[in-house]
mmCIF file of C-alpha atoms in Angstrom:
data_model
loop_
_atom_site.group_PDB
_atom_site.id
_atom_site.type_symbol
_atom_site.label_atom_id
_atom_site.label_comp_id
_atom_site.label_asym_id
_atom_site.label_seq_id
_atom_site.Cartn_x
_atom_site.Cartn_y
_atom_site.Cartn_z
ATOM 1 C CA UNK A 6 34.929 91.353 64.304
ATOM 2 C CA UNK A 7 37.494 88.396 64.755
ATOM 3 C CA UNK A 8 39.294 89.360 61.798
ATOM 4 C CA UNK A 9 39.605 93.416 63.140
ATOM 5 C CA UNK A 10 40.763 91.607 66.560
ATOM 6 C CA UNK A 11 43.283 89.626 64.791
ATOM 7 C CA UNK A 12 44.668 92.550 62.829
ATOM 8 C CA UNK A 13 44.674 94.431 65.672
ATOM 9 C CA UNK A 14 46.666 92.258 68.099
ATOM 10 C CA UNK A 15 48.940 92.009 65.032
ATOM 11 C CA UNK A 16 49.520 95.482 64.957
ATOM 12 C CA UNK A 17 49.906 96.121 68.479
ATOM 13 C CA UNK A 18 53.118 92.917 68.420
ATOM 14 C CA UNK A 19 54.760 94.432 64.903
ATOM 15 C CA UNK A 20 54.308 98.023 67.048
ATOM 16 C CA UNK A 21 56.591 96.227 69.725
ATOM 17 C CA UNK A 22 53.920 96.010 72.486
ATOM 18 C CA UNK A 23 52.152 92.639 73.691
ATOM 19 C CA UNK A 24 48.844 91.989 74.445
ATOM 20 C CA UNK A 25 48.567 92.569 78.681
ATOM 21 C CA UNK A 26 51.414 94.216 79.181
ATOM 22 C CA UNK A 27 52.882 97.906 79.388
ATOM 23 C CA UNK A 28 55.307 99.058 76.479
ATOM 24 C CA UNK A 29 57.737 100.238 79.158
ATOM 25 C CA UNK A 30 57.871 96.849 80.906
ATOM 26 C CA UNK A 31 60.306 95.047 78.858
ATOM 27 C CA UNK A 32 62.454 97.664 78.737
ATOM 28 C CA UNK A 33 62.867 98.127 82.423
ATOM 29 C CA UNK A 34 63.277 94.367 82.820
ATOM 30 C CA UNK A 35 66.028 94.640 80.191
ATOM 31 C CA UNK A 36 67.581 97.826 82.170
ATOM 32 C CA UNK A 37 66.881 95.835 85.723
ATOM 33 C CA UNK A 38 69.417 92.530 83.942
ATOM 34 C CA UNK A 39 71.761 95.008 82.504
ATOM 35 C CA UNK A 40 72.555 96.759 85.717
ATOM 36 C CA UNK A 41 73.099 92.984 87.020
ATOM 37 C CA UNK A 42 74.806 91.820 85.070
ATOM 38 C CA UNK A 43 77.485 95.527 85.549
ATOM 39 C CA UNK A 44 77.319 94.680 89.189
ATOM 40 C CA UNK A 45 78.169 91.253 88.999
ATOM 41 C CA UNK A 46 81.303 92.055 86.735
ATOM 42 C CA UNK A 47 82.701 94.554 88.993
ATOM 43 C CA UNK A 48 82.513 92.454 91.882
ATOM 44 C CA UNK A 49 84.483 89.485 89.574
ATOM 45 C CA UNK A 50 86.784 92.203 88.945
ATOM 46 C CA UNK A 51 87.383 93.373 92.349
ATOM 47 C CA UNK A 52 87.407 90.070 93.982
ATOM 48 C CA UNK A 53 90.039 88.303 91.983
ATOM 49 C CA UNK A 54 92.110 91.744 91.875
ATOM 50 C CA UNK A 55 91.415 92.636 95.242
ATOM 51 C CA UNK A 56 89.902 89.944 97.756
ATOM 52 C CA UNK A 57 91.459 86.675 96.576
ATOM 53 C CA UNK A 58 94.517 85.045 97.675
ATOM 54 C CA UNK A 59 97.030 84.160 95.888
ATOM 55 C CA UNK A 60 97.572 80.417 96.590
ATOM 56 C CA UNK A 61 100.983 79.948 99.197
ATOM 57 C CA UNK A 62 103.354 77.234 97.922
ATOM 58 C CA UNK A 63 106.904 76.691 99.640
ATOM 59 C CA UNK A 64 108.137 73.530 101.316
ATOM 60 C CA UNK A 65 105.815 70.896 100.256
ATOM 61 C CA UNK A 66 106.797 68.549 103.945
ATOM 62 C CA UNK A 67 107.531 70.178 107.068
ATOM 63 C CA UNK A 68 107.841 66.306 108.701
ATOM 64 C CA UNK A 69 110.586 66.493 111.878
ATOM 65 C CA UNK A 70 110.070 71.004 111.969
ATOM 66 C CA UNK A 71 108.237 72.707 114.941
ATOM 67 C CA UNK A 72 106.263 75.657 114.466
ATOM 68 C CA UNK A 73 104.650 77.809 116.716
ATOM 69 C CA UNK A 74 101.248 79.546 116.002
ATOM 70 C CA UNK A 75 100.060 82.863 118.635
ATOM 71 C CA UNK A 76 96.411 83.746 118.586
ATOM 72 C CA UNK A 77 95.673 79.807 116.848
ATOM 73 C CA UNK A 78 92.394 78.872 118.046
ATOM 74 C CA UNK A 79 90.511 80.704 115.279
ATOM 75 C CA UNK A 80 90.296 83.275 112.074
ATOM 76 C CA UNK A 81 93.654 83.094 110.696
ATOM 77 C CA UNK A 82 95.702 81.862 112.985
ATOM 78 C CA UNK A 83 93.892 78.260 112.735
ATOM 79 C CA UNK A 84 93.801 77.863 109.336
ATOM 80 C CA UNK A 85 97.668 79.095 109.398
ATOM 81 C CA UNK A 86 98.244 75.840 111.756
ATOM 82 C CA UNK A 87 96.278 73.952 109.482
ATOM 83 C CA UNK A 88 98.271 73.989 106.476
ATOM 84 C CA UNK A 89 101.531 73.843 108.667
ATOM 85 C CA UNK A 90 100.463 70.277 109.779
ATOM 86 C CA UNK A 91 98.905 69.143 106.884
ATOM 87 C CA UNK A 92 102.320 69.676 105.808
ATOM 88 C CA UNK A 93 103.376 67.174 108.096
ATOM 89 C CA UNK A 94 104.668 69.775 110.985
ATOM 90 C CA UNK A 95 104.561 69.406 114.587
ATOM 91 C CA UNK A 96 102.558 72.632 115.742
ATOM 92 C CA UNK A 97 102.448 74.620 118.829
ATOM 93 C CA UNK A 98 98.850 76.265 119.397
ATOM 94 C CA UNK A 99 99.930 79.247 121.277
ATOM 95 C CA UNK A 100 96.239 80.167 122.696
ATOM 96 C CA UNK A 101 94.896 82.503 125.867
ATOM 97 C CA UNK A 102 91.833 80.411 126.569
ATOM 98 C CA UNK A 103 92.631 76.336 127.180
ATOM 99 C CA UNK A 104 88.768 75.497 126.263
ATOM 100 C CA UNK A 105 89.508 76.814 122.657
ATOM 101 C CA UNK A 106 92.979 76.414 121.966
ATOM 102 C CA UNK A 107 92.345 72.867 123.107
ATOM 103 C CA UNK A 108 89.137 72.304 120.845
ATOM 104 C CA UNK A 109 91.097 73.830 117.740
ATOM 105 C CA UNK A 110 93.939 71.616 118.515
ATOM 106 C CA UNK A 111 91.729 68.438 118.153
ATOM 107 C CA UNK A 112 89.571 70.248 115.039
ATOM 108 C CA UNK A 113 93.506 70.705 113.585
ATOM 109 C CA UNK A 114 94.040 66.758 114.141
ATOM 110 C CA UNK A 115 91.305 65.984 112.525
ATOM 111 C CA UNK A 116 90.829 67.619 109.890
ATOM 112 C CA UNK A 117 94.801 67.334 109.120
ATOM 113 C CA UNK A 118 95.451 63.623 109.832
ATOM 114 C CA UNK A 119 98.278 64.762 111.759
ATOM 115 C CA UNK A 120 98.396 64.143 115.761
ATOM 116 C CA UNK A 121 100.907 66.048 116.224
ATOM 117 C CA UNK A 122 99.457 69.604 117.096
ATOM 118 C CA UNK A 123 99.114 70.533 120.558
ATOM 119 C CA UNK A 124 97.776 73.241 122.964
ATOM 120 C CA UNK A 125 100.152 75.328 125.142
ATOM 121 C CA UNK A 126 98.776 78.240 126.957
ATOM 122 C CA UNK A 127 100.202 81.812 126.473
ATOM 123 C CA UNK A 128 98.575 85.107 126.994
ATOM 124 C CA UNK A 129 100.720 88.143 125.282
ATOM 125 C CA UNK A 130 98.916 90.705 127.410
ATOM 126 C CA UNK A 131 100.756 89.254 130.294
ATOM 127 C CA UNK A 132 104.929 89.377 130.831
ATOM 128 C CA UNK A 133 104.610 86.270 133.648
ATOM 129 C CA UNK A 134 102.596 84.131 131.001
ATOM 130 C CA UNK A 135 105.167 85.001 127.881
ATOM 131 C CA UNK A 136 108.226 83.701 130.296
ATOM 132 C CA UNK A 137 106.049 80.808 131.821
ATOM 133 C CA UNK A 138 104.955 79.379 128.308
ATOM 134 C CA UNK A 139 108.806 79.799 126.865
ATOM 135 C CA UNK A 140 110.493 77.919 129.952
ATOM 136 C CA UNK A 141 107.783 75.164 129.185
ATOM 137 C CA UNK A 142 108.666 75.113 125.564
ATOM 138 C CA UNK A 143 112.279 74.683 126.169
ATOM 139 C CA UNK A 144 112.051 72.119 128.293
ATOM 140 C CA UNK A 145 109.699 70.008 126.183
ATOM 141 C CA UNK A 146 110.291 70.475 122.402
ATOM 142 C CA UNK A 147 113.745 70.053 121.545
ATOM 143 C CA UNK A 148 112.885 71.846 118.028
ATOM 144 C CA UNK A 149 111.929 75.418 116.987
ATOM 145 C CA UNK A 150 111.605 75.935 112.990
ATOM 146 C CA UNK A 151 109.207 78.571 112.792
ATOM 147 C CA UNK A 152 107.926 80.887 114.929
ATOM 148 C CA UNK A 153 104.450 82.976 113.846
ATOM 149 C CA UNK A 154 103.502 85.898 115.527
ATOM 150 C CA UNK A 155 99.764 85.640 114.883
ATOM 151 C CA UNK A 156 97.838 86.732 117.766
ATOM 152 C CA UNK A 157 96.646 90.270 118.332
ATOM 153 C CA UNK A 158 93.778 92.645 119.306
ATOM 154 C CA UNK A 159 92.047 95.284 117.814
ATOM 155 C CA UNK A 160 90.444 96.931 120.367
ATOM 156 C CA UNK A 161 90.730 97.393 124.636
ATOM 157 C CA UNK A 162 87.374 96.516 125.187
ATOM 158 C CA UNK A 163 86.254 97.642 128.591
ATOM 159 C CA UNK A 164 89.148 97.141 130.371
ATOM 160 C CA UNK A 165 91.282 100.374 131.670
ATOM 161 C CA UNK A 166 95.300 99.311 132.129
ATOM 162 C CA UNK A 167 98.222 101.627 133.389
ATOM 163 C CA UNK A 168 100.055 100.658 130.334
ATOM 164 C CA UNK A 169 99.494 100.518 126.388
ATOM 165 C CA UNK A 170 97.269 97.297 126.083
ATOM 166 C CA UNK A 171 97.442 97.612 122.409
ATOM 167 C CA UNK A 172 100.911 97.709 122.117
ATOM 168 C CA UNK A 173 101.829 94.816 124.728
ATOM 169 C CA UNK A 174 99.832 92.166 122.533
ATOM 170 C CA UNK A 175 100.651 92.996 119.692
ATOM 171 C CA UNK A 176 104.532 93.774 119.916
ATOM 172 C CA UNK A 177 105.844 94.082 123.453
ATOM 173 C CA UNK A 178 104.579 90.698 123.858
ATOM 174 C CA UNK A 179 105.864 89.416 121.178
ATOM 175 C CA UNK A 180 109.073 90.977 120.913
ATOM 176 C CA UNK A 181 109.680 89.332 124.637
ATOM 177 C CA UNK A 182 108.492 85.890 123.165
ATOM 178 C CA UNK A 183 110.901 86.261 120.354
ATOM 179 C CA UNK A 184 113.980 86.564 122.510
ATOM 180 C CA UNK A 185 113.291 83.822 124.656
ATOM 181 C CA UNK A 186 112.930 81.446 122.118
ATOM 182 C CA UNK A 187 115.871 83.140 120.144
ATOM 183 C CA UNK A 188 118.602 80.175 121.457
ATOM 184 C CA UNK A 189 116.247 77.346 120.124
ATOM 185 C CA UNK A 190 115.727 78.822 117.104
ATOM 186 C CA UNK A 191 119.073 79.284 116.504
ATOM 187 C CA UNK A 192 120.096 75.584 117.289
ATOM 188 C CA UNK A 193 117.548 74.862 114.368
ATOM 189 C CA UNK A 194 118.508 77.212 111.884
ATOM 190 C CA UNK A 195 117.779 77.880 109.317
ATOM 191 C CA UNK A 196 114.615 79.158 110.690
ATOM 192 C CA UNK A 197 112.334 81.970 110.332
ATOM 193 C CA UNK A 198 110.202 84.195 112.218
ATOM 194 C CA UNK A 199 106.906 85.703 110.843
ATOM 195 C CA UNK A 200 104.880 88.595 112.336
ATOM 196 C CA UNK A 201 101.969 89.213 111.468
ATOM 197 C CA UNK A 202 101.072 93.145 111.002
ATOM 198 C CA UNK A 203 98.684 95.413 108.834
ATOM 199 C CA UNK A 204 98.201 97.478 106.099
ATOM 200 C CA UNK A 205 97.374 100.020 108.651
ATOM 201 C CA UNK A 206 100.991 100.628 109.557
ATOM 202 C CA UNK A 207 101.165 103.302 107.401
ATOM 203 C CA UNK A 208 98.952 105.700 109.756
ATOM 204 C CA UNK A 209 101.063 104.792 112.264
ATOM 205 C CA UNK A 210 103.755 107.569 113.946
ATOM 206 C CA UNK A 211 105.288 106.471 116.885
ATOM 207 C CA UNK A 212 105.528 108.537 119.648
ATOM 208 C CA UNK A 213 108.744 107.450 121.904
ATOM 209 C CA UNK A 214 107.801 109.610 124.652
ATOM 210 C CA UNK A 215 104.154 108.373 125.027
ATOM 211 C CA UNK A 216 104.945 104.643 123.941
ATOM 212 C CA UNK A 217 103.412 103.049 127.009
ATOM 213 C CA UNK A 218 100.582 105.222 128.205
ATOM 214 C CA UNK A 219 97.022 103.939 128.636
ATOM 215 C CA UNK A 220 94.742 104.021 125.544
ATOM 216 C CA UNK A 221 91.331 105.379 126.354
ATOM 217 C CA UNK A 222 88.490 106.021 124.075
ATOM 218 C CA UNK A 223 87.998 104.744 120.106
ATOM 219 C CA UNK A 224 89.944 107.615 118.751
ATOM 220 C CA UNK A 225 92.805 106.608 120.759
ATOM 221 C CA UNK A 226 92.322 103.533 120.102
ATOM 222 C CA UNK A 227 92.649 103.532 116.468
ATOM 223 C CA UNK A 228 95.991 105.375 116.684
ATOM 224 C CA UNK A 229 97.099 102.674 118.702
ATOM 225 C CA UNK A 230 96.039 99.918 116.543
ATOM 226 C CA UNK A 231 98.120 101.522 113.742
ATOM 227 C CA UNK A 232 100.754 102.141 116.161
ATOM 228 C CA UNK A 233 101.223 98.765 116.835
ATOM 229 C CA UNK A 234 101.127 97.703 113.529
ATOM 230 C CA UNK A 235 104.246 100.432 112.271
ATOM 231 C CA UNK A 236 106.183 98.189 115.556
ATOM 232 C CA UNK A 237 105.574 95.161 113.943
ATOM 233 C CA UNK A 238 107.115 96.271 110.891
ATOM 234 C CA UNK A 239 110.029 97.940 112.515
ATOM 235 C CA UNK A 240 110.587 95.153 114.894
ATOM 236 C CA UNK A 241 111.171 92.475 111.741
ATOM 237 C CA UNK A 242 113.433 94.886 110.248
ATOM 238 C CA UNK A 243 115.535 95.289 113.555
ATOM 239 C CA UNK A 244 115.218 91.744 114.384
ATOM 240 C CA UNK A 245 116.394 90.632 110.832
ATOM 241 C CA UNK A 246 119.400 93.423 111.193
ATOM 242 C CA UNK A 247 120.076 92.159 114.916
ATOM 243 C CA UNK A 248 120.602 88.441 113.650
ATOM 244 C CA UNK A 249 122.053 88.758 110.025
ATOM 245 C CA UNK A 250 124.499 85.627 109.673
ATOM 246 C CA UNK A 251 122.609 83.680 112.496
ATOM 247 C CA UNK A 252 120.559 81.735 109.837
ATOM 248 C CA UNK A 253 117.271 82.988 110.935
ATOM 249 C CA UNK A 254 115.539 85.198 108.738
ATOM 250 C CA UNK A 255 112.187 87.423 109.389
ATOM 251 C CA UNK A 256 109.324 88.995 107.711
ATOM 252 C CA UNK A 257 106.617 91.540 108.397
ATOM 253 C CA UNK A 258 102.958 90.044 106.357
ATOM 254 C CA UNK A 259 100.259 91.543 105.732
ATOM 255 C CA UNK A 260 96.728 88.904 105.677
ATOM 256 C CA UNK A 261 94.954 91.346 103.853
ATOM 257 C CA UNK A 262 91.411 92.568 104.046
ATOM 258 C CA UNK A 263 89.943 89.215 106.600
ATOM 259 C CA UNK A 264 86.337 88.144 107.394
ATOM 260 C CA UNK A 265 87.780 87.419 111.248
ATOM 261 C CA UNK A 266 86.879 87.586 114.717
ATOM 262 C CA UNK A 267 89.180 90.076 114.940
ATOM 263 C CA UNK A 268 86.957 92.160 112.201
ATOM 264 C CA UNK A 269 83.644 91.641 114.026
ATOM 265 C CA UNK A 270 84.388 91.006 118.218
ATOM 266 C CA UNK A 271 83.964 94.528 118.775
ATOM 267 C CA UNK A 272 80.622 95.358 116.628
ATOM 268 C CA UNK A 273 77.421 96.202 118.209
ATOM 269 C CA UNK A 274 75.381 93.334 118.229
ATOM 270 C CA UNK A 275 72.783 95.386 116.333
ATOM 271 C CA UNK A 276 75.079 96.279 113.061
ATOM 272 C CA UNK A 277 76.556 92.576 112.657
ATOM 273 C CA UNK A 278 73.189 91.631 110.673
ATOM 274 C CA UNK A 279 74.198 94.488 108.344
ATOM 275 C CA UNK A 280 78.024 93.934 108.201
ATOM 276 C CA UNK A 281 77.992 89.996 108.260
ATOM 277 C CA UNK A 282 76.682 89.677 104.494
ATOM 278 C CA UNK A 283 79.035 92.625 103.234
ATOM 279 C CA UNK A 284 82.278 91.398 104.764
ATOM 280 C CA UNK A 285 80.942 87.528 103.624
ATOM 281 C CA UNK A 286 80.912 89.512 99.462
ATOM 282 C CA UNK A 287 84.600 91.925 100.423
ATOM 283 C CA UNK A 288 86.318 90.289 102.245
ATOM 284 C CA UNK A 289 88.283 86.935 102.293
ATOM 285 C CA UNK A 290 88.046 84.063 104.285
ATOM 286 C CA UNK A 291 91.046 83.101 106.863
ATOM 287 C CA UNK A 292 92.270 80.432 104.617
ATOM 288 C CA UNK A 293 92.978 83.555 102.268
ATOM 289 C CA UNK A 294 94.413 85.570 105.136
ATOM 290 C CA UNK A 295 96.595 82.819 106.092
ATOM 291 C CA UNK A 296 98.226 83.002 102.878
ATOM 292 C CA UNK A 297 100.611 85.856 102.761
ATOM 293 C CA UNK A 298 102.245 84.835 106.517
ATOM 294 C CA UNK A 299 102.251 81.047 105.052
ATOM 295 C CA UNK A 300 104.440 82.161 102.122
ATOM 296 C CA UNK A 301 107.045 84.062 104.709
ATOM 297 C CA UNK A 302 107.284 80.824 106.305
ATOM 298 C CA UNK A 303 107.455 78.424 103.836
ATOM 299 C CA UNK A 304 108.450 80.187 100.395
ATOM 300 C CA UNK A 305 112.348 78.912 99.333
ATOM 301 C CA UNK A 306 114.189 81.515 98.265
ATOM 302 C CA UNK A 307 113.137 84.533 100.019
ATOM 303 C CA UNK A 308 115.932 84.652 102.196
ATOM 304 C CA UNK A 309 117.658 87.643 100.903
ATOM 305 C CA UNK A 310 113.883 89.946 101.596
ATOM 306 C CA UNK A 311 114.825 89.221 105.395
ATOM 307 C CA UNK A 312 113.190 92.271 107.485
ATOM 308 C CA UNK A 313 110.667 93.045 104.676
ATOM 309 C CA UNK A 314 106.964 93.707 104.660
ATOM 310 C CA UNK A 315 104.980 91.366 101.964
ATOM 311 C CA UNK A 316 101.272 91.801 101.161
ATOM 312 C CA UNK A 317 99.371 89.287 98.560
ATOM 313 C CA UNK A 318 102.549 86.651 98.666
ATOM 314 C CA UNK A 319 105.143 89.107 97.300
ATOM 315 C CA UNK A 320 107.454 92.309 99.151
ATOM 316 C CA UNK A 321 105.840 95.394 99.243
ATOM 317 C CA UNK A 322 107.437 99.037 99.522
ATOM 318 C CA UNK A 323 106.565 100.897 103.285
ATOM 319 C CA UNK A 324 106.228 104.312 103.539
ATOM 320 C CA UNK A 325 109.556 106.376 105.035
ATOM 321 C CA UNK A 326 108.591 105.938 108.839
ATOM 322 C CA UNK A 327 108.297 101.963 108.281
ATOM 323 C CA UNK A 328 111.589 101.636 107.262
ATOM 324 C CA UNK A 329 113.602 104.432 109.321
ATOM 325 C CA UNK A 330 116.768 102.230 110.673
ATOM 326 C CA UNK A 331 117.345 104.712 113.906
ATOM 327 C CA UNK A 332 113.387 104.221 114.775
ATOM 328 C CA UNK A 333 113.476 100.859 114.481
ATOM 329 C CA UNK A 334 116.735 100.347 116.783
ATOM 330 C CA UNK A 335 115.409 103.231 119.184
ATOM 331 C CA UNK A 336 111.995 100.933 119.563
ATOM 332 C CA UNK A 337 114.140 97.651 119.812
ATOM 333 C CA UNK A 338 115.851 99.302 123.066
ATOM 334 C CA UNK A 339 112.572 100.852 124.417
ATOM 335 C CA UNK A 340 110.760 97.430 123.964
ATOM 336 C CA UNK A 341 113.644 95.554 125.966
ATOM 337 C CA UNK A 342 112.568 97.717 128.915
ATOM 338 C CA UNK A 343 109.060 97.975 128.498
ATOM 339 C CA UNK A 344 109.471 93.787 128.067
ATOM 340 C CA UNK A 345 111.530 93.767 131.283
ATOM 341 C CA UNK A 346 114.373 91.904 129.263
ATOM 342 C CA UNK A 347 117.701 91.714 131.420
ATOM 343 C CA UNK A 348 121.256 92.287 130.267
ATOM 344 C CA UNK A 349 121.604 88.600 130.020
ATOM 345 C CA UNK A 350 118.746 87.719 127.792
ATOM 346 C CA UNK A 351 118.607 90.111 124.964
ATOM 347 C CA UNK A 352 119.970 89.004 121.821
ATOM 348 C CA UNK A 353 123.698 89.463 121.016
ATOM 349 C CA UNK A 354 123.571 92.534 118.750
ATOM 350 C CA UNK A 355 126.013 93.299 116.208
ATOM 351 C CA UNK A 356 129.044 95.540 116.606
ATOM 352 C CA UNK A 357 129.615 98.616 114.733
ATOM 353 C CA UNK A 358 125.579 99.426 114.031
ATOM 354 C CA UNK A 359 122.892 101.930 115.009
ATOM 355 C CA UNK A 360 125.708 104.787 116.808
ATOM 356 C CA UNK A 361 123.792 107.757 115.524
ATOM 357 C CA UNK A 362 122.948 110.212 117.785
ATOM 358 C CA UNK A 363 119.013 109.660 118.741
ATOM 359 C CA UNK A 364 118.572 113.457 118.789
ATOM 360 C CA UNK A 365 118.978 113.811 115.192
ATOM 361 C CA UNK A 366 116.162 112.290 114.637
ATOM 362 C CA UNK A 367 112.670 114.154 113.588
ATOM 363 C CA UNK A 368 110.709 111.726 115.734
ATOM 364 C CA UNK A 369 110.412 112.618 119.115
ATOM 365 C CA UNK A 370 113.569 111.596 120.957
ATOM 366 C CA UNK A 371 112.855 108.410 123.289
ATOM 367 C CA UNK A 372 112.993 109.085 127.192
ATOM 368 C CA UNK A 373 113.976 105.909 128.569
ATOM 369 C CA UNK A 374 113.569 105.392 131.751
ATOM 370 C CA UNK A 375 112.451 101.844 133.197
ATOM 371 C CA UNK A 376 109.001 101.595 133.247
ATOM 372 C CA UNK A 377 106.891 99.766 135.947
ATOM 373 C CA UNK A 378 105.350 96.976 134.218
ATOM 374 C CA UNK A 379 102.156 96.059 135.768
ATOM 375 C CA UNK A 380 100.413 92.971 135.179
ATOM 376 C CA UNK A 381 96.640 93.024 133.790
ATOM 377 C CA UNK A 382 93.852 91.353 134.972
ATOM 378 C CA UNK A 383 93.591 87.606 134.320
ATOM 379 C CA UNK A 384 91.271 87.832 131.811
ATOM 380 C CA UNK A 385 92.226 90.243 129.168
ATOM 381 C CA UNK A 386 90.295 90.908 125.752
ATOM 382 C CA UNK A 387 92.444 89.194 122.704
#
């Protein structure tokens, strides 16, 4: 009986079975490894092709250069200041809220070895607080190297404004900022200017006539977003066109794909569970968003790219409506007046450019008229 057991279990192992366990099991196990091992390569594949970074170089010491960094106290903003004074820089924190632009600027200090970042408060949503934080800047930093647009918002929240919310942080805002600071800048040159936009400019389609009107509802919101995004874009093309010879150069960046506040402050509270883990596996960290604008700022040699859009720390071609010269000087004069700019403080343009006739345009022909610029409430979302 022992030998017929023996023989049998024999036969059963040369028949590719094993004693206690289904024929099929191994196989499924091997099917179950396979299919993880597939997985696991395509996500090495798409993160190094698609998520990662490329590392920014560029001047190794910034030692004796100012920079100023919008929207700093987090995401990709922070870890944009971060490198800037690690490179020895002396670095604005250009934050809404003083209880976190003032706890990043001592994180930055830290972690950098490098005392010299600071806090000064600015909120883009509001005209008064752009012209109160560049009269403070003038008359305490006698230096202006490089100037990062960074800050932004993606959505309105809750709050209903009688203007474009979207469109005053993220470019009216800035644009005004930009001018201010324009005379410092210059007195430092060479210098650069860096705004930060999106890959979503190219949805974007500017409407001249409807520029400033409130933004209600998601749908609208999202066309704004993009909206905003196609002015950054066109504004660093004008602004590099408006200032050729002046030593200052500027460049439209795209972060790419970011695991940010700015990606999850306007999730239910309910779906960030779900979303949290897959934006943790596609998407890449602030230090890797904070690449691409680093390189604008820092890269030698770029000079000649001045007005261009990079993505992934190299220049990138924008569709037709992101590089239209008579859009982008038809929003530069529209901003100027939505910015309340005066005669006096806009930026000495060049002679002999943009005299086409608006009208022969396909986009819709700008009406002009000054707005009335109303202030929001103190507390804006950013």
């Amino acid at each position: 009986a022992r030998a017929e057991r023996t023989g049998s279990r024999r036969a059963a192992i040369q028949g590719g079975a094993e004693p206690g366990r289904e024929p099929g099991s191994a196989a499924g196990m091997e099917a179950l490894l396979l299919g993880a091992g597939l997985l696991l390569g395509a996500y090495v594949l798409v993160y190094y092709n698609l998520v990662k970074a490329p590392p920014c170089g560029g001047i190794a010491s910034l030692r004796g250069r100012t920079a100023v960094v919008t929207g700093a106290n987090s995401g990709i903003g922070k870890m944009t200041a971060l490198e800037l004074a690690r490179r020895g820089a002396r670095v604005v924190l250009a934050c809404r809220s003083q209880e976190r632009g003032e706890a990043a600027a001592f994180d930055l200090r830290q972690e950098s070895g490098n005392n010299e970042v600071i806090f000064m408060a600015l909120d883009l949503a509001s005209l008064a607080s752009v012209r109160a934080f560049a009269t403070a800047f003038l008359s305490s930093e006698p230096r202006l190297d490089i100037l990062i647009h960074n800050a932004g918002i993606s959505s309105c929240g809750q709050t209903r404004e009688p203007f474009n919310l979207m469109l005053r942080v993220n470019h009216v805002g800035p644009f005004l900022l930009t001018h201010l600071l324009l005379p410092r800048l210059k007195t430092c040159a060479p210098s650069r200017v860096v705004v930060v936009s999106s890959a979503a400019h190219r949805r974007g389609r500017l409407d001249f006539t409807r520029l400033d009107h409130p933004v209600v509802g998601w749908r609208q919101e999202l066309r704004a977003y993009a909206d905003s995004k196609l002015a950054n874009v066109l504004f660093a093309r004008e602004l590099a066109t408006q200032l050729e010879g002046t030593g200052i150069t500027c460049y439209a960046a795209h972060p790419g794909p970011v695991n940010s506040e700015l990606f999850l402050r306007h999730v239910p509270g309910w779906l960030r569970p779900l979303l949290c883990p897959l934006a943790w596996l596609v998407l890449r960290a602030p230090r890797g968003g904070a690449q691409t604008p680093l390189y604008c700022a820092l890269q030698e040699g770029i000079e000649p790219l001045s007005g261009r859009y990079f993505a992934n720390c190299r220049v990138e071609e924008v569709p037709p409506a992101a590089r239209d010269d008579r859009a982008a000087h038809w929003l530069w004069e529209a901003s100027k007046k939505l910015a309340g700019l005066e005669p006096g403080e806009d930026a000495e343009p060049r002679e002999g450019i943009h005299s086409e006739d608006p009208g022969a345009s396909s986009l819709s022909s700008p009406h002009l008229e000054e707005p009335t610029v109303s202030e929001p409430h103190p507390n804006p979302p950013q």
